[in-house]
Amino acid sequence: MKFGDEGFFTTKLESILAWARKYSLFQYPFATACCGMEFMATAAPRYDIARFGAEAPRFSPRQADVLWVVGTISQRQAPVLKRIYDQMADPKWVVAFGTCASCGGFYDNYTTVPGVDKLIPVDVYIPGCPPRPEAVLDALILLQEKIQKGGREPIVVPPREVPTLAQIRAKKALR
Ligand code: SF4
């Protein structure tokens, strides 16, 4: 669209706001189980989530943009999770971290919520039990792209190919 056309400023302003939002995400980690260990690993220097402007956790939902649901959610925890989501200001996004948060995992019983999307809308699903930190960073990048483009279609982080031992050795030999 050329400068001066109708809608130029609105379009550009939304694009700039989306750009600013995607690089200043404040996270609310709702960690309940073993997946929490991998979530913590992403904040450590090896994976360094700070590179993506998303290192700052907020333990008040009113100050958070992204709700990370990390681990199994029991039926008793469900109302708490829903309330936290409701307390977050718009725009807000949700990541289901790991198989348990995405679909209940192997806890196929009456005490476990079979996926947090039964309670709140989910933007990005991360498969894995637990997901590797690389998958978590992939999820964050996908979420940032989604924030820039707009829209609320759910995304699933695609699997990565795990290198074989022979491939790792060959790579080391090239160094
Ligand atoms: S997905 Fe696996 S690692 Fe994560 S909370 Fe469930 S059982 Fe634990």
Tab-separated table of N, CA and C and ligand atoms in Angstrom:
chain	number	residue	atom	x	y	z
A	1	MET	N	0.848	-1.205	0.000
A	1	MET	CA	0.000	0.000	0.000
A	1	MET	C	0.878	1.248	0.000
A	2	LYS	N	0.549	2.216	-0.873
A	2	LYS	CA	1.355	3.435	-0.980
A	2	LYS	C	1.014	4.395	0.152
A	3	PHE	N	1.994	5.260	0.485
A	3	PHE	CA	1.754	6.279	1.507
A	3	PHE	C	0.602	7.170	1.077
A	4	GLY	N	-0.308	7.464	1.971
A	4	GLY	CA	-1.438	8.320	1.633
A	4	GLY	C	-2.690	7.527	1.343
A	5	ASP	N	-2.545	6.222	1.014
A	5	ASP	CA	-3.740	5.413	0.790
A	5	ASP	C	-4.497	5.250	2.099
A	6	GLU	N	-5.781	5.018	1.985
A	6	GLU	CA	-6.595	4.834	3.179
A	6	GLU	C	-6.121	3.592	3.940
A	7	GLY	N	-5.932	3.701	5.233
A	7	GLY	CA	-5.541	2.539	6.034
A	7	GLY	C	-4.041	2.385	6.209
A	8	PHE	N	-3.267	3.257	5.591
A	8	PHE	CA	-1.808	3.120	5.687
A	8	PHE	C	-1.341	3.167	7.139
A	9	PHE	N	-1.796	4.183	7.888
A	9	PHE	CA	-1.304	4.359	9.253
A	9	PHE	C	-1.760	3.226	10.160
A	10	THR	N	-3.020	2.804	10.002
A	10	THR	CA	-3.542	1.715	10.835
A	10	THR	C	-2.739	0.449	10.594
A	11	THR	N	-2.524	0.129	9.325
A	11	THR	CA	-1.798	-1.097	8.991
A	11	THR	C	-0.386	-1.064	9.553
A	12	LYS	N	0.282	0.060	9.350
A	12	LYS	CA	1.668	0.171	9.802
A	12	LYS	C	1.745	0.169	11.327
A	13	LEU	N	0.816	0.846	11.981
A	13	LEU	CA	0.837	0.904	13.445
A	13	LEU	C	0.640	-0.492	14.033
A	14	GLU	N	-0.306	-1.245	13.464
A	14	GLU	CA	-0.536	-2.614	13.958
A	14	GLU	C	0.710	-3.469	13.765
A	15	SER	N	1.357	-3.290	12.629
A	15	SER	CA	2.565	-4.064	12.342
A	15	SER	C	3.684	-3.716	13.330
A	16	ILE	N	3.834	-2.440	13.641
A	16	ILE	CA	4.877	-2.016	14.590
A	16	ILE	C	4.550	-2.527	16.002
A	17	LEU	N	3.274	-2.458	16.367
A	17	LEU	CA	2.876	-2.960	17.694
A	17	LEU	C	3.140	-4.463	17.803
A	18	ALA	N	2.807	-5.188	16.744
A	18	ALA	CA	3.027	-6.645	16.742
A	18	ALA	C	4.517	-6.949	16.856
A	19	TRP	N	5.340	-6.180	16.150
A	19	TRP	CA	6.793	-6.363	16.206
A	19	TRP	C	7.298	-6.125	17.637
A	20	ALA	N	6.794	-5.063	18.272
A	20	ALA	CA	7.221	-4.741	19.639
A	20	ALA	C	6.754	-5.826	20.612
A	21	ARG	N	5.530	-6.292	20.409
A	21	ARG	CA	4.983	-7.313	21.324
A	21	ARG	C	5.756	-8.614	21.238
A	22	LYS	N	6.084	-9.016	20.036
A	22	LYS	CA	6.688	-10.350	19.902
A	22	LYS	C	8.092	-10.423	20.500
A	23	TYR	N	8.744	-9.257	20.631
A	23	TYR	CA	10.081	-9.255	21.221
A	23	TYR	C	10.096	-8.764	22.674
A	24	SER	N	8.942	-8.685	23.290
A	24	SER	CA	8.919	-8.280	24.710
A	24	SER	C	7.836	-9.071	25.437
A	25	LEU	N	7.927	-10.383	25.323
A	25	LEU	CA	6.903	-11.251	25.918
A	25	LEU	C	7.217	-11.521	27.391
A	26	PHE	N	6.252	-11.265	28.236
A	26	PHE	CA	6.386	-11.579	29.660
A	26	PHE	C	5.641	-12.894	29.916
A	27	GLN	N	6.343	-13.815	30.511
A	27	GLN	CA	5.793	-15.165	30.642
A	27	GLN	C	5.214	-15.414	32.031
A	28	TYR	N	4.134	-16.177	32.047
A	28	TYR	CA	3.608	-16.684	33.324
A	28	TYR	C	3.751	-18.209	33.271
A	29	PRO	N	4.722	-18.785	33.974
A	29	PRO	CA	4.868	-20.243	33.946
A	29	PRO	C	3.949	-20.908	34.964
A	30	PHE	N	3.018	-21.698	34.471
A	30	PHE	CA	2.144	-22.478	35.360
A	30	PHE	C	2.694	-23.907	35.320
A	31	ALA	N	3.716	-24.141	36.150
A	31	ALA	CA	4.451	-25.413	36.093
A	31	ALA	C	3.950	-26.329	37.200
A	32	THR	N	3.540	-27.528	36.822
A	32	THR	CA	2.942	-28.434	37.802
A	32	THR	C	3.692	-29.756	37.926
A	33	ALA	N	4.545	-30.093	36.989
A	33	ALA	CA	5.123	-31.444	37.007
A	33	ALA	C	6.506	-31.450	36.358
A	34	CYS	N	6.936	-32.650	35.979
A	34	CYS	CA	8.316	-32.874	35.540
A	34	CYS	C	8.742	-32.024	34.342
A	35	CYS	N	7.835	-31.627	33.477
A	35	CYS	CA	8.179	-30.765	32.338
A	35	CYS	C	8.830	-29.467	32.811
A	36	GLY	N	8.577	-29.088	34.053
A	36	GLY	CA	9.141	-27.856	34.587
A	36	GLY	C	10.656	-27.824	34.511
A	37	MET	N	11.303	-28.983	34.628
A	37	MET	CA	12.768	-29.034	34.568
A	37	MET	C	13.270	-28.572	33.202
A	38	GLU	N	12.608	-29.032	32.143
A	38	GLU	CA	13.032	-28.630	30.790
A	38	GLU	C	12.705	-27.161	30.541
A	39	PHE	N	11.612	-26.711	31.109
A	39	PHE	CA	11.265	-25.297	30.953
A	39	PHE	C	12.356	-24.421	31.564
A	40	MET	N	12.840	-24.838	32.748
A	40	MET	CA	13.894	-24.064	33.412
A	40	MET	C	15.173	-24.061	32.583
A	41	ALA	N	15.434	-25.178	31.891
A	41	ALA	CA	16.665	-25.273	31.099
A	41	ALA	C	16.713	-24.201	30.014
A	42	THR	N	15.557	-23.812	29.487
A	42	THR	CA	15.568	-22.812	28.406
A	42	THR	C	16.023	-21.440	28.888
A	43	ALA	N	15.877	-21.204	30.178
A	43	ALA	CA	16.281	-19.900	30.711
A	43	ALA	C	17.764	-19.875	31.063
A	44	ALA	N	18.393	-21.035	31.094
A	44	ALA	CA	19.815	-21.113	31.455
A	44	ALA	C	20.684	-20.673	30.260
A	45	PRO	N	21.978	-20.386	30.501
A	45	PRO	CA	22.818	-19.823	29.436
A	45	PRO	C	22.932	-20.702	28.187
A	46	ARG	N	22.851	-22.022	28.332
A	46	ARG	CA	23.040	-22.887	27.164
A	46	ARG	C	21.984	-22.619	26.080
A	47	TYR	N	20.758	-22.396	26.483
A	47	TYR	CA	19.666	-22.164	25.508
A	47	TYR	C	19.269	-20.690	25.441
A	48	ASP	N	19.429	-19.980	26.547
A	48	ASP	CA	19.404	-18.520	26.537
A	48	ASP	C	18.159	-17.925	25.868
A	49	ILE	N	17.030	-18.108	26.520
A	49	ILE	CA	15.767	-17.604	25.962
A	49	ILE	C	15.751	-16.069	25.935
A	50	ALA	N	16.684	-15.460	26.644
A	50	ALA	CA	16.771	-13.991	26.644
A	50	ALA	C	17.040	-13.447	25.246
A	51	ARG	N	17.667	-14.265	24.381
A	51	ARG	CA	17.929	-13.815	23.004
A	51	ARG	C	16.652	-13.439	22.276
A	52	PHE	N	15.533	-14.014	22.722
A	52	PHE	CA	14.260	-13.808	22.019
A	52	PHE	C	13.380	-12.772	22.727
A	53	GLY	N	13.935	-12.103	23.720
A	53	GLY	CA	13.162	-11.077	24.424
A	53	GLY	C	12.056	-11.657	25.283
A	54	ALA	N	12.253	-12.884	25.767
A	54	ALA	CA	11.166	-13.545	26.513
A	54	ALA	C	11.669	-14.159	27.810
A	55	GLU	N	12.697	-13.542	28.399
A	55	GLU	CA	13.290	-14.182	29.572
A	55	GLU	C	12.606	-13.827	30.884
A	56	ALA	N	11.824	-12.738	30.887
A	56	ALA	CA	11.319	-12.238	32.168
A	56	ALA	C	10.022	-12.934	32.567
A	57	PRO	N	10.050	-13.720	33.657
A	57	PRO	CA	8.782	-14.291	34.131
A	57	PRO	C	8.024	-13.275	34.964
A	58	ARG	N	6.716	-13.398	34.939
A	58	ARG	CA	5.863	-12.558	35.782
A	58	ARG	C	4.956	-13.489	36.562
A	59	PHE	N	4.932	-13.334	37.881
A	59	PHE	CA	4.117	-14.233	38.677
A	59	PHE	C	2.797	-13.575	39.078
A	60	SER	N	2.470	-12.497	38.390
A	60	SER	CA	1.114	-11.952	38.446
A	60	SER	C	0.536	-12.081	37.044
A	61	PRO	N	-0.600	-12.748	36.889
A	61	PRO	CA	-1.173	-12.890	35.538
A	61	PRO	C	-1.512	-11.552	34.897
A	62	ARG	N	-1.739	-10.537	35.702
A	62	ARG	CA	-2.106	-9.236	35.139
A	62	ARG	C	-0.938	-8.572	34.425
A	63	GLN	N	0.281	-9.054	34.678
A	63	GLN	CA	1.455	-8.468	34.018
A	63	GLN	C	2.019	-9.385	32.947
A	64	ALA	N	1.354	-10.491	32.657
A	64	ALA	CA	1.916	-11.491	31.740
A	64	ALA	C	1.198	-11.475	30.392
A	65	ASP	N	1.971	-11.850	29.342
A	65	ASP	CA	1.408	-11.952	27.989
A	65	ASP	C	1.203	-13.395	27.566
A	66	VAL	N	2.112	-14.280	28.019
A	66	VAL	CA	2.070	-15.676	27.579
A	66	VAL	C	1.930	-16.589	28.789
A	67	LEU	N	0.910	-17.413	28.753
A	67	LEU	CA	0.720	-18.419	29.809
A	67	LEU	C	1.311	-19.740	29.315
A	68	TRP	N	2.362	-20.177	29.996
A	68	TRP	CA	2.968	-21.463	29.667
A	68	TRP	C	2.382	-22.496	30.620
A	69	VAL	N	1.633	-23.444	30.087
A	69	VAL	CA	1.082	-24.505	30.931
A	69	VAL	C	2.052	-25.677	30.819
A	70	VAL	N	2.755	-25.917	31.915
A	70	VAL	CA	3.905	-26.823	31.897
A	70	VAL	C	3.612	-28.016	32.806
A	71	GLY	N	3.152	-29.114	32.215
A	71	GLY	CA	2.934	-30.320	33.010
A	71	GLY	C	1.472	-30.740	33.070
A	72	THR	N	1.239	-31.733	33.883
A	72	THR	CA	-0.095	-32.319	34.014
A	72	THR	C	-1.034	-31.368	34.752
A	73	ILE	N	-2.273	-31.278	34.283
A	73	ILE	CA	-3.268	-30.451	34.978
A	73	ILE	C	-4.358	-31.381	35.515
A	74	SER	N	-4.507	-31.362	36.827
A	74	SER	CA	-5.549	-32.191	37.429
A	74	SER	C	-6.884	-31.447	37.420
A	75	GLN	N	-7.946	-32.179	37.631
A	75	GLN	CA	-9.276	-31.553	37.635
A	75	GLN	C	-9.371	-30.495	38.744
A	76	ARG	N	-8.654	-30.726	39.841
A	76	ARG	CA	-8.706	-29.741	40.932
A	76	ARG	C	-7.941	-28.475	40.583
A	77	GLN	N	-6.931	-28.599	39.718
A	77	GLN	CA	-6.165	-27.413	39.317
A	77	GLN	C	-6.876	-26.624	38.212
A	78	ALA	N	-7.813	-27.284	37.526
A	78	ALA	CA	-8.450	-26.674	36.349
A	78	ALA	C	-9.068	-25.302	36.626
A	79	PRO	N	-9.861	-25.133	37.700
A	79	PRO	CA	-10.448	-23.799	37.926
A	79	PRO	C	-9.398	-22.726	38.200
A	80	VAL	N	-8.291	-23.128	38.818
A	80	VAL	CA	-7.214	-22.172	39.111
A	80	VAL	C	-6.589	-21.683	37.802
A	81	LEU	N	-6.308	-22.650	36.908
A	81	LEU	CA	-5.718	-22.304	35.614
A	81	LEU	C	-6.652	-21.380	34.831
A	82	LYS	N	-7.928	-21.709	34.823
A	82	LYS	CA	-8.911	-20.892	34.091
A	82	LYS	C	-8.947	-19.469	34.667
A	83	ARG	N	-8.879	-19.374	35.973
A	83	ARG	CA	-8.937	-18.050	36.613
A	83	ARG	C	-7.695	-17.225	36.270
A	84	ILE	N	-6.542	-17.880	36.266
A	84	ILE	CA	-5.312	-17.171	35.902
A	84	ILE	C	-5.408	-16.648	34.472
A	85	TYR	N	-5.896	-17.492	33.576
A	85	TYR	CA	-6.062	-17.057	32.180
A	85	TYR	C	-7.007	-15.850	32.103
A	86	ASP	N	-8.113	-15.930	32.816
A	86	ASP	CA	-9.095	-14.835	32.783
A	86	ASP	C	-8.517	-13.536	33.328
A	87	GLN	N	-7.561	-13.632	34.255
A	87	GLN	CA	-6.977	-12.433	34.862
A	87	GLN	C	-5.936	-11.765	33.967
A	88	MET	N	-5.464	-12.479	32.940
A	88	MET	CA	-4.470	-11.880	32.039
A	88	MET	C	-5.158	-10.869	31.123
A	89	ALA	N	-4.441	-9.774	30.866
A	89	ALA	CA	-4.999	-8.743	29.971
A	89	ALA	C	-4.776	-9.146	28.516
A	90	ASP	N	-5.665	-8.713	27.652
A	90	ASP	CA	-5.499	-8.929	26.204
A	90	ASP	C	-4.479	-7.951	25.649
A	91	PRO	N	-3.736	-8.297	24.612
A	91	PRO	CA	-3.696	-9.605	23.969
A	91	PRO	C	-2.877	-10.587	24.800
A	92	LYS	N	-3.289	-11.872	24.765
A	92	LYS	CA	-2.604	-12.900	25.556
A	92	LYS	C	-2.549	-14.178	24.736
A	93	TRP	N	-1.558	-15.001	25.067
A	93	TRP	CA	-1.358	-16.236	24.313
A	93	TRP	C	-1.076	-17.376	25.292
A	94	VAL	N	-1.330	-18.600	24.821
A	94	VAL	CA	-1.154	-19.781	25.681
A	94	VAL	C	-0.305	-20.818	24.942
A	95	VAL	N	0.657	-21.377	25.659
A	95	VAL	CA	1.459	-22.477	25.119
A	95	VAL	C	1.216	-23.711	25.982
A	96	ALA	N	0.846	-24.826	25.342
A	96	ALA	CA	0.720	-26.115	26.044
A	96	ALA	C	2.054	-26.820	25.937
A	97	PHE	N	2.727	-26.927	27.049
A	97	PHE	CA	4.114	-27.422	27.091
A	97	PHE	C	4.105	-28.915	27.441
A	98	GLY	N	4.390	-29.749	26.462
A	98	GLY	CA	4.485	-31.187	26.723
A	98	GLY	C	3.192	-31.933	26.468
A	99	THR	N	3.324	-33.231	26.435
A	99	THR	CA	2.198	-34.099	26.099
A	99	THR	C	1.070	-34.001	27.118
A	100	CYS	N	1.417	-33.919	28.392
A	100	CYS	CA	0.365	-33.866	29.415
A	100	CYS	C	-0.496	-32.625	29.255
A	101	ALA	N	0.154	-31.471	29.067
A	101	ALA	CA	-0.619	-30.229	28.911
A	101	ALA	C	-1.407	-30.236	27.606
A	102	SER	N	-0.838	-30.877	26.574
A	102	SER	CA	-1.487	-30.868	25.255
A	102	SER	C	-2.693	-31.791	25.187
A	103	CYS	N	-2.566	-32.986	25.798
A	103	CYS	CA	-3.672	-33.950	25.633
A	103	CYS	C	-3.881	-34.854	26.857
A	104	GLY	N	-3.210	-34.571	27.951
A	104	GLY	CA	-3.351	-35.408	29.139
A	104	GLY	C	-2.277	-36.476	29.251
A	105	GLY	N	-1.568	-36.722	28.131
A	105	GLY	CA	-0.487	-37.713	28.151
A	105	GLY	C	-0.979	-39.099	28.489
A	106	PHE	N	-0.164	-39.818	29.212
A	106	PHE	CA	-0.566	-41.193	29.546
A	106	PHE	C	-1.460	-41.255	30.780
A	107	TYR	N	-1.788	-40.086	31.346
A	107	TYR	CA	-2.706	-40.064	32.489
A	107	TYR	C	-4.149	-40.106	31.981
A	108	ASP	N	-4.539	-41.250	31.482
A	108	ASP	CA	-5.873	-41.413	30.909
A	108	ASP	C	-6.821	-41.822	32.038
A	109	ASN	N	-7.138	-40.872	32.923
A	109	ASN	CA	-8.001	-41.200	34.057
A	109	ASN	C	-8.872	-40.004	34.443
A	110	TYR	N	-9.751	-40.216	35.361
A	110	TYR	CA	-10.761	-39.201	35.666
A	110	TYR	C	-10.213	-37.992	36.420
A	111	THR	N	-8.991	-38.089	36.944
A	111	THR	CA	-8.462	-36.960	37.714
A	111	THR	C	-7.718	-35.948	36.847
A	112	THR	N	-7.402	-36.320	35.602
A	112	THR	CA	-6.530	-35.481	34.776
A	112	THR	C	-7.316	-34.803	33.657
A	113	VAL	N	-7.029	-33.540	33.431
A	113	VAL	CA	-7.649	-32.825	32.304
A	113	VAL	C	-6.988	-33.328	31.013
A	114	PRO	N	-7.783	-33.816	30.066
A	114	PRO	CA	-7.183	-34.385	28.839
A	114	PRO	C	-6.818	-33.297	27.817
A	115	GLY	N	-5.970	-32.383	28.239
A	115	GLY	CA	-5.547	-31.282	27.375
A	115	GLY	C	-6.128	-29.968	27.870
A	116	VAL	N	-5.271	-28.952	27.988
A	116	VAL	CA	-5.747	-27.685	28.554
A	116	VAL	C	-6.661	-26.926	27.604
A	117	ASP	N	-6.703	-27.366	26.330
A	117	ASP	CA	-7.639	-26.689	25.420
A	117	ASP	C	-9.096	-27.015	25.751
A	118	LYS	N	-9.307	-27.915	26.710
A	118	LYS	CA	-10.677	-28.137	27.206
A	118	LYS	C	-11.094	-26.991	28.143
A	119	LEU	N	-10.087	-26.189	28.588
A	119	LEU	CA	-10.356	-25.114	29.550
A	119	LEU	C	-10.156	-23.729	28.953
A	120	ILE	N	-9.073	-23.588	28.187
A	120	ILE	CA	-8.685	-22.270	27.659
A	120	ILE	C	-8.163	-22.455	26.233
A	121	PRO	N	-8.190	-21.402	25.397
A	121	PRO	CA	-7.662	-21.559	24.033
A	121	PRO	C	-6.148	-21.691	24.037
A	122	VAL	N	-5.631	-22.594	23.218
A	122	VAL	CA	-4.179	-22.815	23.140
A	122	VAL	C	-3.680	-22.317	21.786
A	123	ASP	N	-2.586	-21.585	21.799
A	123	ASP	CA	-1.990	-21.061	20.564
A	123	ASP	C	-0.920	-21.977	19.993
A	124	VAL	N	-0.086	-22.541	20.870
A	124	VAL	CA	0.995	-23.407	20.398
A	124	VAL	C	1.063	-24.653	21.281
A	125	TYR	N	1.139	-25.812	20.631
A	125	TYR	CA	1.309	-27.086	21.341
A	125	TYR	C	2.751	-27.558	21.139
A	126	ILE	N	3.373	-28.001	22.234
A	126	ILE	CA	4.726	-28.571	22.119
A	126	ILE	C	4.645	-30.047	22.490
A	127	PRO	N	4.764	-30.948	21.508
A	127	PRO	CA	4.747	-32.375	21.848
A	127	PRO	C	6.033	-32.767	22.581
A	128	GLY	N	5.983	-33.914	23.239
A	128	GLY	CA	7.184	-34.430	23.899
A	128	GLY	C	6.938	-34.691	25.366
A	129	CYS	N	7.681	-35.653	25.894
A	129	CYS	CA	7.500	-36.058	27.290
A	129	CYS	C	8.872	-36.271	27.932
A	130	PRO	N	9.522	-35.214	28.360
A	130	PRO	CA	9.185	-33.810	28.152
A	130	PRO	C	9.735	-33.325	26.825
A	131	PRO	N	9.299	-32.151	26.344
A	131	PRO	CA	9.920	-31.589	25.132
A	131	PRO	C	11.346	-31.161	25.433
A	132	ARG	N	12.207	-31.245	24.428
A	132	ARG	CA	13.564	-30.745	24.609
A	132	ARG	C	13.561	-29.210	24.558
A	133	PRO	N	14.547	-28.570	25.173
A	133	PRO	CA	14.595	-27.103	25.131
A	133	PRO	C	14.577	-26.548	23.705
A	134	GLU	N	15.165	-27.290	22.754
A	134	GLU	CA	15.141	-26.805	21.361
A	134	GLU	C	13.702	-26.681	20.861
A	135	ALA	N	12.859	-27.642	21.266
A	135	ALA	CA	11.447	-27.591	20.853
A	135	ALA	C	10.741	-26.399	21.501
A	136	VAL	N	11.170	-26.062	22.712
A	136	VAL	CA	10.570	-24.918	23.405
A	136	VAL	C	10.917	-23.627	22.662
A	137	LEU	N	12.175	-23.531	22.230
A	137	LEU	CA	12.575	-22.339	21.473
A	137	LEU	C	11.852	-22.301	20.127
A	138	ASP	N	11.678	-23.467	19.498
A	138	ASP	CA	10.893	-23.515	18.244
A	138	ASP	C	9.483	-22.979	18.486
A	139	ALA	N	8.895	-23.377	19.612
A	139	ALA	CA	7.530	-22.933	19.942
A	139	ALA	C	7.491	-21.421	20.110
A	140	LEU	N	8.505	-20.896	20.764
A	140	LEU	CA	8.545	-19.454	20.987
A	140	LEU	C	8.658	-18.702	19.662
A	141	ILE	N	9.498	-19.219	18.764
A	141	ILE	CA	9.659	-18.569	17.453
A	141	ILE	C	8.349	-18.644	16.665
A	142	LEU	N	7.670	-19.790	16.719
A	142	LEU	CA	6.376	-19.929	16.033
A	142	LEU	C	5.349	-18.952	16.618
A	143	LEU	N	5.384	-18.805	17.940
A	143	LEU	CA	4.455	-17.874	18.580
A	143	LEU	C	4.752	-16.441	18.140
A	144	GLN	N	6.032	-16.100	18.066
A	144	GLN	CA	6.399	-14.744	17.637
A	144	GLN	C	5.933	-14.485	16.202
A	145	GLU	N	6.079	-15.500	15.338
A	145	GLU	CA	5.599	-15.333	13.950
A	145	GLU	C	4.084	-15.136	13.928
A	146	LYS	N	3.412	-15.889	14.792
A	146	LYS	CA	1.960	-15.789	14.863
A	146	LYS	C	1.525	-14.405	15.350
A	147	ILE	N	2.236	-13.873	16.336
A	147	ILE	CA	1.910	-12.541	16.854
A	147	ILE	C	2.096	-11.503	15.750
A	148	GLN	N	3.155	-11.657	14.967
A	148	GLN	CA	3.408	-10.700	13.883
A	148	GLN	C	2.321	-10.774	12.811
A	149	LYS	N	1.928	-12.016	12.470
A	149	LYS	CA	0.942	-12.182	11.382
A	149	LYS	C	-0.486	-11.942	11.843
A	150	GLY	N	-0.756	-12.163	13.133
A	150	GLY	CA	-2.134	-12.099	13.627
A	150	GLY	C	-2.801	-13.452	13.441
A	151	GLY	N	-4.044	-13.566	13.875
A	151	GLY	CA	-4.764	-14.847	13.750
A	151	GLY	C	-4.538	-15.716	14.968
A	152	ARG	N	-5.470	-16.619	15.210
A	152	ARG	CA	-5.394	-17.456	16.412
A	152	ARG	C	-5.431	-18.949	16.100
A	153	GLU	N	-5.125	-19.337	14.861
A	153	GLU	CA	-5.101	-20.764	14.529
A	153	GLU	C	-4.045	-21.482	15.377
A	154	PRO	N	-4.397	-22.595	16.036
A	154	PRO	CA	-3.385	-23.296	16.847
A	154	PRO	C	-2.262	-23.885	15.978
A	155	ILE	N	-1.081	-23.914	16.558
A	155	ILE	CA	0.103	-24.434	15.859
A	155	ILE	C	0.690	-25.566	16.701
A	156	VAL	N	1.182	-26.602	16.020
A	156	VAL	CA	1.897	-27.686	16.706
A	156	VAL	C	3.364	-27.618	16.295
A	157	VAL	N	4.257	-27.643	17.261
A	157	VAL	CA	5.690	-27.613	16.946
A	157	VAL	C	6.047	-28.911	16.220
A	158	PRO	N	6.619	-28.812	15.005
A	158	PRO	CA	6.961	-30.040	14.272
A	158	PRO	C	8.145	-30.762	14.917
A	159	PRO	N	8.220	-32.079	14.750
A	159	PRO	CA	9.344	-32.815	15.362
A	159	PRO	C	10.655	-32.483	14.664
A	160	ARG	N	11.724	-32.554	15.411
A	160	ARG	CA	13.070	-32.389	14.841
A	160	ARG	C	13.672	-33.759	14.639
A	161	GLU	N	14.523	-33.851	13.636
A	161	GLU	CA	15.214	-35.118	13.425
A	161	GLU	C	16.365	-35.222	14.429
A	162	VAL	N	16.368	-36.288	15.191
A	162	VAL	CA	17.441	-36.483	16.176
A	162	VAL	C	18.627	-37.122	15.459
A	163	PRO	N	19.819	-36.506	15.535
A	163	PRO	CA	20.971	-37.082	14.825
A	163	PRO	C	21.408	-38.414	15.433
A	164	THR	N	21.883	-39.298	14.591
A	164	THR	CA	22.399	-40.569	15.080
A	164	THR	C	23.774	-40.337	15.694
A	165	LEU	N	24.246	-41.330	16.441
A	165	LEU	CA	25.572	-41.221	17.060
A	165	LEU	C	26.648	-41.069	15.988
A	166	ALA	N	26.481	-41.799	14.883
A	166	ALA	CA	27.468	-41.719	13.801
A	166	ALA	C	27.512	-40.305	13.223
A	167	GLN	N	26.347	-39.675	13.080
A	167	GLN	CA	26.312	-38.306	12.544
A	167	GLN	C	26.983	-37.324	13.496
A	168	ILE	N	26.753	-37.515	14.808
A	168	ILE	CA	27.384	-36.623	15.795
A	168	ILE	C	28.899	-36.782	15.750
A	169	ARG	N	29.361	-38.030	15.657
A	169	ARG	CA	30.816	-38.271	15.613
A	169	ARG	C	31.418	-37.664	14.351
A	170	ALA	N	30.703	-37.818	13.218
A	170	ALA	CA	31.205	-37.265	11.954
A	170	ALA	C	31.308	-35.753	12.037
A	171	LYS	N	30.348	-35.125	12.687
A	171	LYS	CA	30.358	-33.668	12.828
A	171	LYS	C	31.537	-33.227	13.684
A	172	LYS	N	31.771	-33.989	14.773
A	172	LYS	CA	32.891	-33.637	15.651
A	172	LYS	C	34.224	-33.802	14.931
A	173	ALA	N	34.288	-34.827	14.081
A	173	ALA	CA	35.544	-35.083	13.379
A	173	ALA	C	35.884	-33.960	12.398
A	174	LEU	N	34.852	-33.247	11.900
A	174	LEU	CA	35.075	-32.143	10.956
A	174	LEU	C	35.630	-30.902	11.632
A	175	ARG	N	35.482	-30.804	12.969
A	175	ARG	CA	35.916	-29.581	13.676
A	175	ARG	C	37.432	-29.490	13.776
B	1	SF4	S1	4.710	-34.714	29.453
B	1	SF4	FE1	6.027	-36.221	30.494
B	1	SF4	S2	7.628	-34.971	31.458
B	1	SF4	FE2	5.911	-33.580	30.961
B	1	SF4	S3	4.640	-33.510	32.794
B	1	SF4	FE3	3.824	-35.133	31.486
B	1	SF4	S4	4.830	-37.023	32.249
B	1	SF4	FE4	6.023	-35.262	33.018
